[in-house]
PDB file of N, CA and C in Angstrom:
ATOM      1  N   MET A   1      39.201 -70.285  51.110  1.00 52.00           N
ATOM      2  CA  MET A   1      38.344 -70.253  49.966  1.00 52.00           C
ATOM      3  C   MET A   1      36.950 -70.735  50.288  1.00 52.00           C
ATOM      4  N   SER A   2      36.830 -71.505  51.293  1.00 58.00           N
ATOM      5  CA  SER A   2      35.507 -72.011  51.632  1.00 58.00           C
ATOM      6  C   SER A   2      34.599 -70.886  52.106  1.00 58.00           C
ATOM      7  N   GLY A   3      35.137 -69.839  52.709  1.00 62.00           N
ATOM      8  CA  GLY A   3      34.330 -68.699  53.148  1.00 62.00           C
ATOM      9  C   GLY A   3      33.767 -67.922  51.967  1.00 62.00           C
ATOM     10  N   ARG A   4      34.569 -67.862  50.952  1.00 63.00           N
ATOM     11  CA  ARG A   4      34.136 -67.133  49.770  1.00 63.00           C
ATOM     12  C   ARG A   4      33.010 -67.878  49.039  1.00 63.00           C
ATOM     13  N   ALA A   5      33.057 -69.144  48.998  1.00 61.00           N
ATOM     14  CA  ALA A   5      32.034 -69.946  48.335  1.00 61.00           C
ATOM     15  C   ALA A   5      30.712 -69.844  49.071  1.00 61.00           C
ATOM     16  N   GLU A   6      30.749 -69.645  50.370  1.00 65.00           N
ATOM     17  CA  GLU A   6      29.515 -69.548  51.149  1.00 65.00           C
ATOM     18  C   GLU A   6      28.794 -68.220  50.884  1.00 65.00           C
ATOM     19  N   THR A   7      29.521 -67.139  50.608  1.00 70.00           N
ATOM     20  CA  THR A   7      28.892 -65.837  50.378  1.00 70.00           C
ATOM     21  C   THR A   7      28.464 -65.647  48.928  1.00 70.00           C
ATOM     22  N   ARG A   8      28.805 -66.564  48.111  1.00 68.00           N
ATOM     23  CA  ARG A   8      28.476 -66.471  46.699  1.00 68.00           C
ATOM     24  C   ARG A   8      26.980 -66.647  46.473  1.00 68.00           C
ATOM     25  N   THR A   9      26.414 -65.876  45.535  1.00 68.00           N
ATOM     26  CA  THR A   9      24.996 -65.979  45.204  1.00 68.00           C
ATOM     27  C   THR A   9      24.764 -67.298  44.487  1.00 68.00           C
ATOM     28  N   PRO A  10      23.761 -68.052  44.930  1.00 67.00           N
ATOM     29  CA  PRO A  10      23.521 -69.350  44.284  1.00 67.00           C
ATOM     30  C   PRO A  10      23.031 -69.160  42.856  1.00 67.00           C
ATOM     31  N   GLU A  11      23.300 -70.105  42.016  1.00 67.00           N
ATOM     32  CA  GLU A  11      22.865 -70.095  40.619  1.00 67.00           C
ATOM     33  C   GLU A  11      21.345 -70.236  40.580  1.00 67.00           C
ATOM     34  N   PRO A  12      20.661 -69.524  39.707  1.00 64.00           N
ATOM     35  CA  PRO A  12      19.207 -69.693  39.607  1.00 64.00           C
ATOM     36  C   PRO A  12      18.888 -71.075  39.049  1.00 64.00           C
ATOM     37  N   PRO A  13      17.751 -71.610  39.438  1.00 63.00           N
ATOM     38  CA  PRO A  13      17.396 -72.945  38.940  1.00 63.00           C
ATOM     39  C   PRO A  13      17.139 -72.893  37.439  1.00 63.00           C
ATOM     40  N   ASP A  14      17.310 -74.032  36.797  1.00 61.00           N
ATOM     41  CA  ASP A  14      17.047 -74.109  35.359  1.00 61.00           C
ATOM     42  C   ASP A  14      15.567 -73.861  35.106  1.00 61.00           C
ATOM     43  N   ARG A  15      15.313 -73.007  34.157  1.00 59.00           N
ATOM     44  CA  ARG A  15      13.916 -72.707  33.836  1.00 59.00           C
ATOM     45  C   ARG A  15      13.489 -73.420  32.566  1.00 59.00           C
ATOM     46  N   ASP A  16      14.361 -74.184  31.999  1.00 58.00           N
ATOM     47  CA  ASP A  16      14.009 -74.908  30.780  1.00 58.00           C
ATOM     48  C   ASP A  16      12.840 -75.850  31.022  1.00 58.00           C
ATOM     49  N   ASP A  17      12.801 -76.466  32.218  1.00 57.00           N
ATOM     50  CA  ASP A  17      11.706 -77.386  32.530  1.00 57.00           C
ATOM     51  C   ASP A  17      10.372 -76.643  32.533  1.00 57.00           C
ATOM     52  N   GLU A  18      10.373 -75.411  33.072  1.00 56.00           N
ATOM     53  CA  GLU A  18       9.135 -74.631  33.115  1.00 56.00           C
ATOM     54  C   GLU A  18       8.653 -74.312  31.704  1.00 56.00           C
ATOM     55  N   HIS A  19       9.593 -73.975  30.824  1.00 57.00           N
ATOM     56  CA  HIS A  19       9.225 -73.629  29.457  1.00 57.00           C
ATOM     57  C   HIS A  19       8.711 -74.836  28.687  1.00 57.00           C
ATOM     58  N   GLU A  20       9.253 -75.984  28.968  1.00 59.00           N
ATOM     59  CA  GLU A  20       8.806 -77.190  28.264  1.00 59.00           C
ATOM     60  C   GLU A  20       7.388 -77.557  28.657  1.00 59.00           C
ATOM     61  N   ASN A  21       7.018 -77.315  29.907  1.00 62.00           N
ATOM     62  CA  ASN A  21       5.693 -77.697  30.389  1.00 62.00           C
ATOM     63  C   ASN A  21       4.619 -76.674  30.019  1.00 62.00           C
ATOM     64  N   SER A  22       5.001 -75.444  29.693  1.00 63.00           N
ATOM     65  CA  SER A  22       4.001 -74.421  29.374  1.00 63.00           C
ATOM     66  C   SER A  22       3.591 -74.539  27.906  1.00 63.00           C
ATOM     67  N   PRO A  23       2.356 -74.146  27.588  1.00 61.00           N
ATOM     68  CA  PRO A  23       1.907 -74.225  26.192  1.00 61.00           C
ATOM     69  C   PRO A  23       2.654 -73.191  25.342  1.00 61.00           C
ATOM     70  N   PRO A  24       2.746 -73.423  24.061  1.00 61.00           N
ATOM     71  CA  PRO A  24       3.454 -72.468  23.202  1.00 61.00           C
ATOM     72  C   PRO A  24       2.698 -71.133  23.157  1.00 61.00           C
ATOM     73  N   ARG A  25       3.451 -70.073  23.091  1.00 63.00           N
ATOM     74  CA  ARG A  25       2.830 -68.741  23.040  1.00 63.00           C
ATOM     75  C   ARG A  25       2.511 -68.392  21.591  1.00 63.00           C
ATOM     76  N   LEU A  26       1.303 -67.966  21.384  1.00 62.00           N
ATOM     77  CA  LEU A  26       0.879 -67.539  20.060  1.00 62.00           C
ATOM     78  C   LEU A  26       0.689 -66.027  20.086  1.00 62.00           C
ATOM     79  N   ARG A  27       1.033 -65.396  19.007  1.00 64.00           N
ATOM     80  CA  ARG A  27       0.820 -63.950  18.934  1.00 64.00           C
ATOM     81  C   ARG A  27      -0.659 -63.669  18.738  1.00 64.00           C
ATOM     82  N   LYS A  28      -1.129 -62.682  19.475  1.00 64.00           N
ATOM     83  CA  LYS A  28      -2.528 -62.291  19.335  1.00 64.00           C
ATOM     84  C   LYS A  28      -2.665 -61.371  18.133  1.00 64.00           C
ATOM     85  N   LYS A  29      -3.846 -61.384  17.542  1.00 61.00           N
ATOM     86  CA  LYS A  29      -4.120 -60.423  16.489  1.00 61.00           C
ATOM     87  C   LYS A  29      -4.159 -59.048  17.140  1.00 61.00           C
ATOM     88  N   LYS A  30      -3.908 -58.036  16.356  1.00 62.00           N
ATOM     89  CA  LYS A  30      -3.805 -56.693  16.920  1.00 62.00           C
ATOM     90  C   LYS A  30      -5.076 -56.256  17.641  1.00 62.00           C
ATOM     91  N   ASN A  31      -6.223 -56.583  17.119  1.00 60.00           N
ATOM     92  CA  ASN A  31      -7.457 -56.135  17.758  1.00 60.00           C
ATOM     93  C   ASN A  31      -8.073 -57.212  18.646  1.00 60.00           C
ATOM     94  N   GLN A  32      -7.425 -58.351  18.774  1.00 58.00           N
ATOM     95  CA  GLN A  32      -8.016 -59.452  19.524  1.00 58.00           C
ATOM     96  C   GLN A  32      -8.070 -59.142  21.016  1.00 58.00           C
ATOM     97  N   GLY A  33      -7.036 -58.525  21.570  1.00 59.00           N
ATOM     98  CA  GLY A  33      -6.985 -58.297  23.003  1.00 59.00           C
ATOM     99  C   GLY A  33      -7.748 -57.073  23.455  1.00 59.00           C
ATOM    100  N   LYS A  34      -8.164 -56.233  22.546  1.00 60.00           N
ATOM    101  CA  LYS A  34      -8.846 -55.002  22.928  1.00 60.00           C
ATOM    102  C   LYS A  34     -10.339 -55.250  23.086  1.00 60.00           C
ATOM    103  N   PRO A  35     -10.938 -54.605  24.057  1.00 62.00           N
ATOM    104  CA  PRO A  35     -12.397 -54.687  24.171  1.00 62.00           C
ATOM    105  C   PRO A  35     -13.061 -54.008  22.969  1.00 62.00           C
ATOM    106  N   VAL A  36     -14.324 -54.308  22.781  1.00 60.00           N
ATOM    107  CA  VAL A  36     -15.054 -53.800  21.623  1.00 60.00           C
ATOM    108  C   VAL A  36     -15.035 -52.273  21.588  1.00 60.00           C
ATOM    109  N   ALA A  37     -15.198 -51.643  22.730  1.00 62.00           N
ATOM    110  CA  ALA A  37     -15.229 -50.177  22.775  1.00 62.00           C
ATOM    111  C   ALA A  37     -13.916 -49.599  22.260  1.00 62.00           C
ATOM    112  N   GLN A  38     -12.806 -50.239  22.620  1.00 62.00           N
ATOM    113  CA  GLN A  38     -11.509 -49.738  22.159  1.00 62.00           C
ATOM    114  C   GLN A  38     -11.330 -49.986  20.665  1.00 62.00           C
ATOM    115  N   ARG A  39     -11.856 -51.116  20.173  1.00 56.00           N
ATOM    116  CA  ARG A  39     -11.765 -51.371  18.735  1.00 56.00           C
ATOM    117  C   ARG A  39     -12.558 -50.328  17.962  1.00 56.00           C
ATOM    118  N   GLU A  40     -13.726 -49.969  18.483  1.00 59.00           N
ATOM    119  CA  GLU A  40     -14.521 -48.931  17.834  1.00 59.00           C
ATOM    120  C   GLU A  40     -13.811 -47.592  17.916  1.00 59.00           C
ATOM    121  N   ALA A  41     -13.134 -47.350  19.036  1.00 56.00           N
ATOM    122  CA  ALA A  41     -12.375 -46.108  19.179  1.00 56.00           C
ATOM    123  C   ALA A  41     -11.245 -46.068  18.159  1.00 56.00           C
ATOM    124  N   ALA A  42     -10.688 -47.237  17.865  1.00 55.00           N
ATOM    125  CA  ALA A  42      -9.614 -47.291  16.870  1.00 55.00           C
ATOM    126  C   ALA A  42     -10.143 -46.887  15.498  1.00 55.00           C
ATOM    127  N   THR A  43     -11.349 -47.316  15.167  1.00 55.00           N
ATOM    128  CA  THR A  43     -11.909 -46.909  13.879  1.00 55.00           C
ATOM    129  C   THR A  43     -12.297 -45.438  13.906  1.00 55.00           C
ATOM    130  N   SER A  44     -12.688 -44.938  15.076  1.00 56.00           N
ATOM    131  CA  SER A  44     -12.996 -43.513  15.147  1.00 56.00           C
ATOM    132  C   SER A  44     -11.716 -42.695  15.097  1.00 56.00           C
ATOM    133  N   ASP A  45     -10.569 -43.311  15.411  1.00 59.00           N
ATOM    134  CA  ASP A  45      -9.284 -42.630  15.256  1.00 59.00           C
ATOM    135  C   ASP A  45      -9.067 -42.275  13.792  1.00 59.00           C
ATOM    136  N   ASP A  46      -9.528 -43.155  12.899  1.00 65.00           N
ATOM    137  CA  ASP A  46      -9.406 -42.861  11.473  1.00 65.00           C
ATOM    138  C   ASP A  46     -10.193 -41.601  11.125  1.00 65.00           C
ATOM    139  N   SER A  47     -11.398 -41.502  11.684  1.00 69.00           N
ATOM    140  CA  SER A  47     -12.191 -40.306  11.411  1.00 69.00           C
ATOM    141  C   SER A  47     -11.563 -39.094  12.079  1.00 69.00           C
ATOM    142  N   SER A  48     -10.917 -39.296  13.237  1.00 71.00           N
ATOM    143  CA  SER A  48     -10.247 -38.158  13.869  1.00 71.00           C
ATOM    144  C   SER A  48      -9.025 -37.758  13.055  1.00 71.00           C
ATOM    145  N   ALA A  49      -8.388 -38.726  12.396  1.00 73.00           N
ATOM    146  CA  ALA A  49      -7.261 -38.394  11.520  1.00 73.00           C
ATOM    147  C   ALA A  49      -7.759 -37.572  10.339  1.00 73.00           C
ATOM    148  N   GLU A  50      -8.924 -37.965   9.803  1.00 79.00           N
ATOM    149  CA  GLU A  50      -9.515 -37.183   8.716  1.00 79.00           C
ATOM    150  C   GLU A  50      -9.891 -35.792   9.210  1.00 79.00           C
ATOM    151  N   SER A  51     -10.391 -35.734  10.442  1.00 82.00           N
ATOM    152  CA  SER A  51     -10.746 -34.449  11.032  1.00 82.00           C
ATOM    153  C   SER A  51      -9.504 -33.585  11.206  1.00 82.00           C
ATOM    154  N   GLU A  52      -8.388 -34.214  11.629  1.00 84.00           N
ATOM    155  CA  GLU A  52      -7.130 -33.479  11.772  1.00 84.00           C
ATOM    156  C   GLU A  52      -6.659 -32.968  10.415  1.00 84.00           C
ATOM    157  N   ASP A  53      -6.814 -33.796   9.377  1.00 86.00           N
ATOM    158  CA  ASP A  53      -6.444 -33.360   8.029  1.00 86.00           C
ATOM    159  C   ASP A  53      -7.300 -32.167   7.607  1.00 86.00           C
ATOM    160  N   SER A  54      -8.586 -32.247   7.919  1.00 89.00           N
ATOM    161  CA  SER A  54      -9.495 -31.155   7.588  1.00 89.00           C
ATOM    162  C   SER A  54      -9.101 -29.893   8.355  1.00 89.00           C
ATOM    163  N   ASP A  55      -8.790 -30.064   9.644  1.00 92.00           N
ATOM    164  CA  ASP A  55      -8.355 -28.925  10.455  1.00 92.00           C
ATOM    165  C   ASP A  55      -7.066 -28.341   9.902  1.00 92.00           C
ATOM    166  N   THR A  56      -6.160 -29.207   9.481  1.00 93.00           N
ATOM    167  CA  THR A  56      -4.889 -28.745   8.927  1.00 93.00           C
ATOM    168  C   THR A  56      -5.119 -27.958   7.650  1.00 93.00           C
ATOM    169  N   SER A  57      -5.976 -28.468   6.786  1.00 94.00           N
ATOM    170  CA  SER A  57      -6.236 -27.751   5.530  1.00 94.00           C
ATOM    171  C   SER A  57      -6.926 -26.416   5.805  1.00 94.00           C
ATOM    172  N   LYS A  58      -7.800 -26.370   6.808  1.00 95.00           N
ATOM    173  CA  LYS A  58      -8.431 -25.100   7.177  1.00 95.00           C
ATOM    174  C   LYS A  58      -7.379 -24.113   7.675  1.00 95.00           C
ATOM    175  N   LEU A  59      -6.445 -24.611   8.480  1.00 96.00           N
ATOM    176  CA  LEU A  59      -5.389 -23.738   8.997  1.00 96.00           C
ATOM    177  C   LEU A  59      -4.502 -23.220   7.870  1.00 96.00           C
ATOM    178  N   VAL A  60      -4.194 -24.087   6.912  1.00 97.00           N
ATOM    179  CA  VAL A  60      -3.363 -23.665   5.777  1.00 97.00           C
ATOM    180  C   VAL A  60      -4.091 -22.586   4.980  1.00 97.00           C
ATOM    181  N   LYS A  61      -5.386 -22.780   4.742  1.00 97.00           N
ATOM    182  CA  LYS A  61      -6.169 -21.772   4.017  1.00 97.00           C
ATOM    183  C   LYS A  61      -6.183 -20.451   4.779  1.00 97.00           C
ATOM    184  N   GLU A  62      -6.321 -20.539   6.098  1.00 98.00           N
ATOM    185  CA  GLU A  62      -6.326 -19.332   6.927  1.00 98.00           C
ATOM    186  C   GLU A  62      -4.977 -18.617   6.852  1.00 98.00           C
ATOM    187  N   ILE A  63      -3.898 -19.380   6.859  1.00 98.00           N
ATOM    188  CA  ILE A  63      -2.555 -18.791   6.750  1.00 98.00           C
ATOM    189  C   ILE A  63      -2.396 -18.089   5.407  1.00 98.00           C
ATOM    190  N   VAL A  64      -2.850 -18.728   4.339  1.00 98.00           N
ATOM    191  CA  VAL A  64      -2.761 -18.123   3.003  1.00 98.00           C
ATOM    192  C   VAL A  64      -3.548 -16.818   2.972  1.00 98.00           C
ATOM    193  N   LYS A  65      -4.748 -16.840   3.549  1.00 98.00           N
ATOM    194  CA  LYS A  65      -5.586 -15.644   3.580  1.00 98.00           C
ATOM    195  C   LYS A  65      -4.903 -14.529   4.379  1.00 98.00           C
ATOM    196  N   LEU A  66      -4.319 -14.883   5.514  1.00 98.00           N
ATOM    197  CA  LEU A  66      -3.642 -13.882   6.340  1.00 98.00           C
ATOM    198  C   LEU A  66      -2.418 -13.307   5.640  1.00 98.00           C
ATOM    199  N   ARG A  67      -1.687 -14.151   4.917  1.00 98.00           N
ATOM    200  CA  ARG A  67      -0.524 -13.653   4.170  1.00 98.00           C
ATOM    201  C   ARG A  67      -0.948 -12.653   3.105  1.00 98.00           C
ATOM    202  N   ARG A  68      -2.041 -12.953   2.411  1.00 98.00           N
ATOM    203  CA  ARG A  68      -2.556 -12.012   1.397  1.00 98.00           C
ATOM    204  C   ARG A  68      -2.924 -10.676   2.043  1.00 98.00           C
ATOM    205  N   GLU A  69      -3.595 -10.759   3.184  1.00 98.00           N
ATOM    206  CA  GLU A  69      -3.992  -9.543   3.900  1.00 98.00           C
ATOM    207  C   GLU A  69      -2.763  -8.745   4.333  1.00 98.00           C
ATOM    208  N   ILE A  70      -1.739  -9.416   4.801  1.00 98.00           N
ATOM    209  CA  ILE A  70      -0.501  -8.740   5.207  1.00 98.00           C
ATOM    210  C   ILE A  70       0.148  -8.065   4.008  1.00 98.00           C
ATOM    211  N   ARG A  71       0.209  -8.766   2.872  1.00 98.00           N
ATOM    212  CA  ARG A  71       0.789  -8.170   1.658  1.00 98.00           C
ATOM    213  C   ARG A  71      -0.002  -6.939   1.219  1.00 98.00           C
ATOM    214  N   ARG A  72      -1.328  -7.036   1.266  1.00 98.00           N
ATOM    215  CA  ARG A  72      -2.179  -5.913   0.875  1.00 98.00           C
ATOM    216  C   ARG A  72      -1.915  -4.712   1.783  1.00 98.00           C
ATOM    217  N   ARG A  73      -1.847  -4.961   3.088  1.00 98.00           N
ATOM    218  CA  ARG A  73      -1.577  -3.871   4.034  1.00 98.00           C
ATOM    219  C   ARG A  73      -0.182  -3.293   3.823  1.00 98.00           C
ATOM    220  N   ASP A  74       0.788  -4.163   3.542  1.00 98.00           N
ATOM    221  CA  ASP A  74       2.148  -3.681   3.268  1.00 98.00           C
ATOM    222  C   ASP A  74       2.152  -2.727   2.082  1.00 98.00           C
ATOM    223  N   GLU A  75       1.437  -3.097   1.021  1.00 98.00           N
ATOM    224  CA  GLU A  75       1.370  -2.231  -0.162  1.00 98.00           C
ATOM    225  C   GLU A  75       0.723  -0.892   0.183  1.00 98.00           C
ATOM    226  N   LEU A  76      -0.365  -0.934   0.945  1.00 98.00           N
ATOM    227  CA  LEU A  76      -1.020   0.314   1.352  1.00 98.00           C
ATOM    228  C   LEU A  76      -0.077   1.181   2.186  1.00 98.00           C
ATOM    229  N   HIS A  77       0.657   0.549   3.095  1.00 98.00           N
ATOM    230  CA  HIS A  77       1.593   1.304   3.932  1.00 98.00           C
ATOM    231  C   HIS A  77       2.732   1.893   3.105  1.00 98.00           C
ATOM    232  N   LYS A  78       3.208   1.133   2.111  1.00 98.00           N
ATOM    233  CA  LYS A  78       4.273   1.651   1.242  1.00 98.00           C
ATOM    234  C   LYS A  78       3.786   2.870   0.468  1.00 98.00           C
ATOM    235  N   GLU A  79       2.560   2.778  -0.062  1.00 98.00           N
ATOM    236  CA  GLU A  79       1.993   3.912  -0.800  1.00 98.00           C
ATOM    237  C   GLU A  79       1.839   5.126   0.110  1.00 98.00           C
ATOM    238  N   GLU A  80       1.336   4.893   1.319  1.00 98.00           N
ATOM    239  CA  GLU A  80       1.155   5.993   2.267  1.00 98.00           C
ATOM    240  C   GLU A  80       2.505   6.600   2.652  1.00 98.00           C
ATOM    241  N   LEU A  81       3.500   5.765   2.887  1.00 98.00           N
ATOM    242  CA  LEU A  81       4.835   6.248   3.235  1.00 98.00           C
ATOM    243  C   LEU A  81       5.419   7.082   2.100  1.00 98.00           C
ATOM    244  N   HIS A  82       5.247   6.627   0.863  1.00 98.00           N
ATOM    245  CA  HIS A  82       5.737   7.364  -0.304  1.00 98.00           C
ATOM    246  C   HIS A  82       5.063   8.741  -0.388  1.00 98.00           C
ATOM    247  N   ARG A  83       3.755   8.749  -0.172  1.00 98.00           N
ATOM    248  CA  ARG A  83       2.998  10.006  -0.224  1.00 98.00           C
ATOM    249  C   ARG A  83       3.461  10.958   0.892  1.00 98.00           C
ATOM    250  N   VAL A  84       3.646  10.447   2.098  1.00 98.00           N
ATOM    251  CA  VAL A  84       4.086  11.272   3.230  1.00 98.00           C
ATOM    252  C   VAL A  84       5.490  11.811   2.980  1.00 98.00           C
ATOM    253  N   LYS A  85       6.377  10.973   2.408  1.00 98.00           N
ATOM    254  CA  LYS A  85       7.734  11.439   2.094  1.00 98.00           C
ATOM    255  C   LYS A  85       7.697  12.591   1.095  1.00 98.00           C
ATOM    256  N   GLU A  86       6.836  12.460   0.076  1.00 98.00           N
ATOM    257  CA  GLU A  86       6.712  13.537  -0.915  1.00 98.00           C
ATOM    258  C   GLU A  86       6.201  14.820  -0.265  1.00 98.00           C
ATOM    259  N   GLU A  87       5.172  14.701   0.585  1.00 98.00           N
ATOM    260  CA  GLU A  87       4.627  15.874   1.271  1.00 98.00           C
ATOM    261  C   GLU A  87       5.675  16.502   2.188  1.00 98.00           C
ATOM    262  N   PHE A  88       6.404  15.663   2.909  1.00 98.00           N
ATOM    263  CA  PHE A  88       7.439  16.168   3.811  1.00 98.00           C
ATOM    264  C   PHE A  88       8.549  16.857   3.019  1.00 98.00           C
ATOM    265  N   GLY A  89       8.948  16.245   1.900  1.00 97.00           N
ATOM    266  CA  GLY A  89       9.983  16.841   1.050  1.00 97.00           C
ATOM    267  C   GLY A  89       9.560  18.205   0.531  1.00 97.00           C
ATOM    268  N   ALA A  90       8.294  18.318   0.107  1.00 97.00           N
ATOM    269  CA  ALA A  90       7.783  19.603  -0.395  1.00 97.00           C
ATOM    270  C   ALA A  90       7.752  20.637   0.726  1.00 97.00           C
ATOM    271  N   ALA A  91       7.300  20.241   1.912  1.00 97.00           N
ATOM    272  CA  ALA A  91       7.251  21.163   3.050  1.00 97.00           C
ATOM    273  C   ALA A  91       8.658  21.582   3.463  1.00 97.00           C
ATOM    274  N   LEU A  92       9.600  20.650   3.430  1.00 97.00           N
ATOM    275  CA  LEU A  92      10.987  20.964   3.783  1.00 97.00           C
ATOM    276  C   LEU A  92      11.599  21.939   2.780  1.00 97.00           C
ATOM    277  N   ALA A  93      11.337  21.724   1.493  1.00 97.00           N
ATOM    278  CA  ALA A  93      11.855  22.630   0.459  1.00 97.00           C
ATOM    279  C   ALA A  93      11.275  24.030   0.645  1.00 97.00           C
ATOM    280  N   GLU A  94       9.995  24.108   0.960  1.00 97.00           N
ATOM    281  CA  GLU A  94       9.352  25.404   1.199  1.00 97.00           C
ATOM    282  C   GLU A  94       9.966  26.091   2.421  1.00 97.00           C
ATOM    283  N   PHE A  95      10.208  25.323   3.480  1.00 97.00           N
ATOM    284  CA  PHE A  95      10.802  25.874   4.699  1.00 97.00           C
ATOM    285  C   PHE A  95      12.221  26.372   4.432  1.00 97.00           C
ATOM    286  N   ARG A  96      13.002  25.604   3.667  1.00 96.00           N
ATOM    287  CA  ARG A  96      14.374  26.012   3.342  1.00 96.00           C
ATOM    288  C   ARG A  96      14.378  27.309   2.519  1.00 96.00           C
ATOM    289  N   LEU A  97      13.452  27.393   1.587  1.00 95.00           N
ATOM    290  CA  LEU A  97      13.350  28.604   0.758  1.00 95.00           C
ATOM    291  C   LEU A  97      13.023  29.819   1.625  1.00 95.00           C
ATOM    292  N   GLU A  98      12.080  29.642   2.529  1.00 95.00           N
ATOM    293  CA  GLU A  98      11.717  30.738   3.432  1.00 95.00           C
ATOM    294  C   GLU A  98      12.891  31.109   4.329  1.00 95.00           C
ATOM    295  N   LEU A  99      13.603  30.124   4.824  1.00 94.00           N
ATOM    296  CA  LEU A  99      14.774  30.365   5.665  1.00 94.00           C
ATOM    297  C   LEU A  99      15.859  31.102   4.877  1.00 94.00           C
ATOM    298  N   GLN A 100      16.037  30.721   3.621  1.00 93.00           N
ATOM    299  CA  GLN A 100      17.036  31.367   2.760  1.00 93.00           C
ATOM    300  C   GLN A 100      16.669  32.829   2.507  1.00 93.00           C
ATOM    301  N   THR A 101      15.401  33.093   2.251  1.00 92.00           N
ATOM    302  CA  THR A 101      14.983  34.485   2.024  1.00 92.00           C
ATOM    303  C   THR A 101      15.150  35.315   3.286  1.00 92.00           C
ATOM    304  N   LEU A 102      14.910  34.719   4.435  1.00 90.00           N
ATOM    305  CA  LEU A 102      15.121  35.449   5.689  1.00 90.00           C
ATOM    306  C   LEU A 102      16.605  35.714   5.923  1.00 90.00           C
ATOM    307  N   ALA A 103      17.444  34.769   5.541  1.00 88.00           N
ATOM    308  CA  ALA A 103      18.888  34.940   5.722  1.00 88.00           C
ATOM    309  C   ALA A 103      19.430  35.991   4.767  1.00 88.00           C
ATOM    310  N   ASN A 104      18.848  36.125   3.587  1.00 89.00           N
ATOM    311  CA  ASN A 104      19.319  37.090   2.592  1.00 89.00           C
ATOM    312  C   ASN A 104      18.767  38.496   2.834  1.00 89.00           C
ATOM    313  N   ARG A 105      17.746  38.651   3.609  1.00 85.00           N
ATOM    314  CA  ARG A 105      17.132  39.945   3.877  1.00 85.00           C
ATOM    315  C   ARG A 105      18.047  40.751   4.807  1.00 85.00           C
ATOM    316  N   PRO A 106      18.149  42.018   4.545  1.00 81.00           N
ATOM    317  CA  PRO A 106      18.965  42.835   5.448  1.00 81.00           C
ATOM    318  C   PRO A 106      18.302  42.906   6.824  1.00 81.00           C
ATOM    319  N   PRO A 107      19.104  42.945   7.856  1.00 76.00           N
ATOM    320  CA  PRO A 107      18.519  42.974   9.200  1.00 76.00           C
ATOM    321  C   PRO A 107      17.710  44.252   9.430  1.00 76.00           C
ATOM    322  N   THR A 108      16.613  44.096  10.105  1.00 76.00           N
ATOM    323  CA  THR A 108      15.783  45.258  10.434  1.00 76.00           C
ATOM    324  C   THR A 108      16.215  45.773  11.802  1.00 76.00           C
ATOM    325  N   PRO A 109      16.298  47.074  11.944  1.00 75.00           N
ATOM    326  CA  PRO A 109      16.717  47.605  13.250  1.00 75.00           C
ATOM    327  C   PRO A 109      15.660  47.316  14.318  1.00 75.00           C
ATOM    328  N   GLN A 110      16.141  46.879  15.455  1.00 76.00           N
ATOM    329  CA  GLN A 110      15.256  46.585  16.584  1.00 76.00           C
ATOM    330  C   GLN A 110      15.224  47.825  17.488  1.00 76.00           C
ATOM    331  N   PRO A 111      14.049  48.271  17.843  1.00 75.00           N
ATOM    332  CA  PRO A 111      14.001  49.418  18.764  1.00 75.00           C
ATOM    333  C   PRO A 111      14.460  48.986  20.160  1.00 75.00           C
ATOM    334  N   HIS A 112      15.298  49.812  20.778  1.00 70.00           N
ATOM    335  CA  HIS A 112      15.784  49.494  22.125  1.00 70.00           C
ATOM    336  C   HIS A 112      14.878  50.149  23.149  1.00 70.00           C
ATOM    337  N   PRO A 113      14.517  49.450  24.162  1.00 65.00           N
ATOM    338  CA  PRO A 113      13.625  50.045  25.167  1.00 65.00           C
ATOM    339  C   PRO A 113      14.302  51.015  26.090  1.00 65.00           C
TER     340      PRO A 113
END
């Protein structure tokens, strides 16, 4: 057992004495540790937050405008599609009528060469 005790990691020294001799730690104010430039940057962060809000509202307005434009174009495309369907239907009916008259006509004799 004596061999095992020799390979054992020694206990760390008590640090209570170190803590007793050191001055008490006080919490710093949030802006106390920052240099003046960083404190000013922190206040400019507020203006950048306002700028971000402004940018966000601009983006929302742009999205609303784009949605309106898409709806308007959709309506125009629907109207155009309806008109094209009507024209195609009329042309198809005319073609069917012509095909029917050709089918009902007696065959004409073809001259043989």
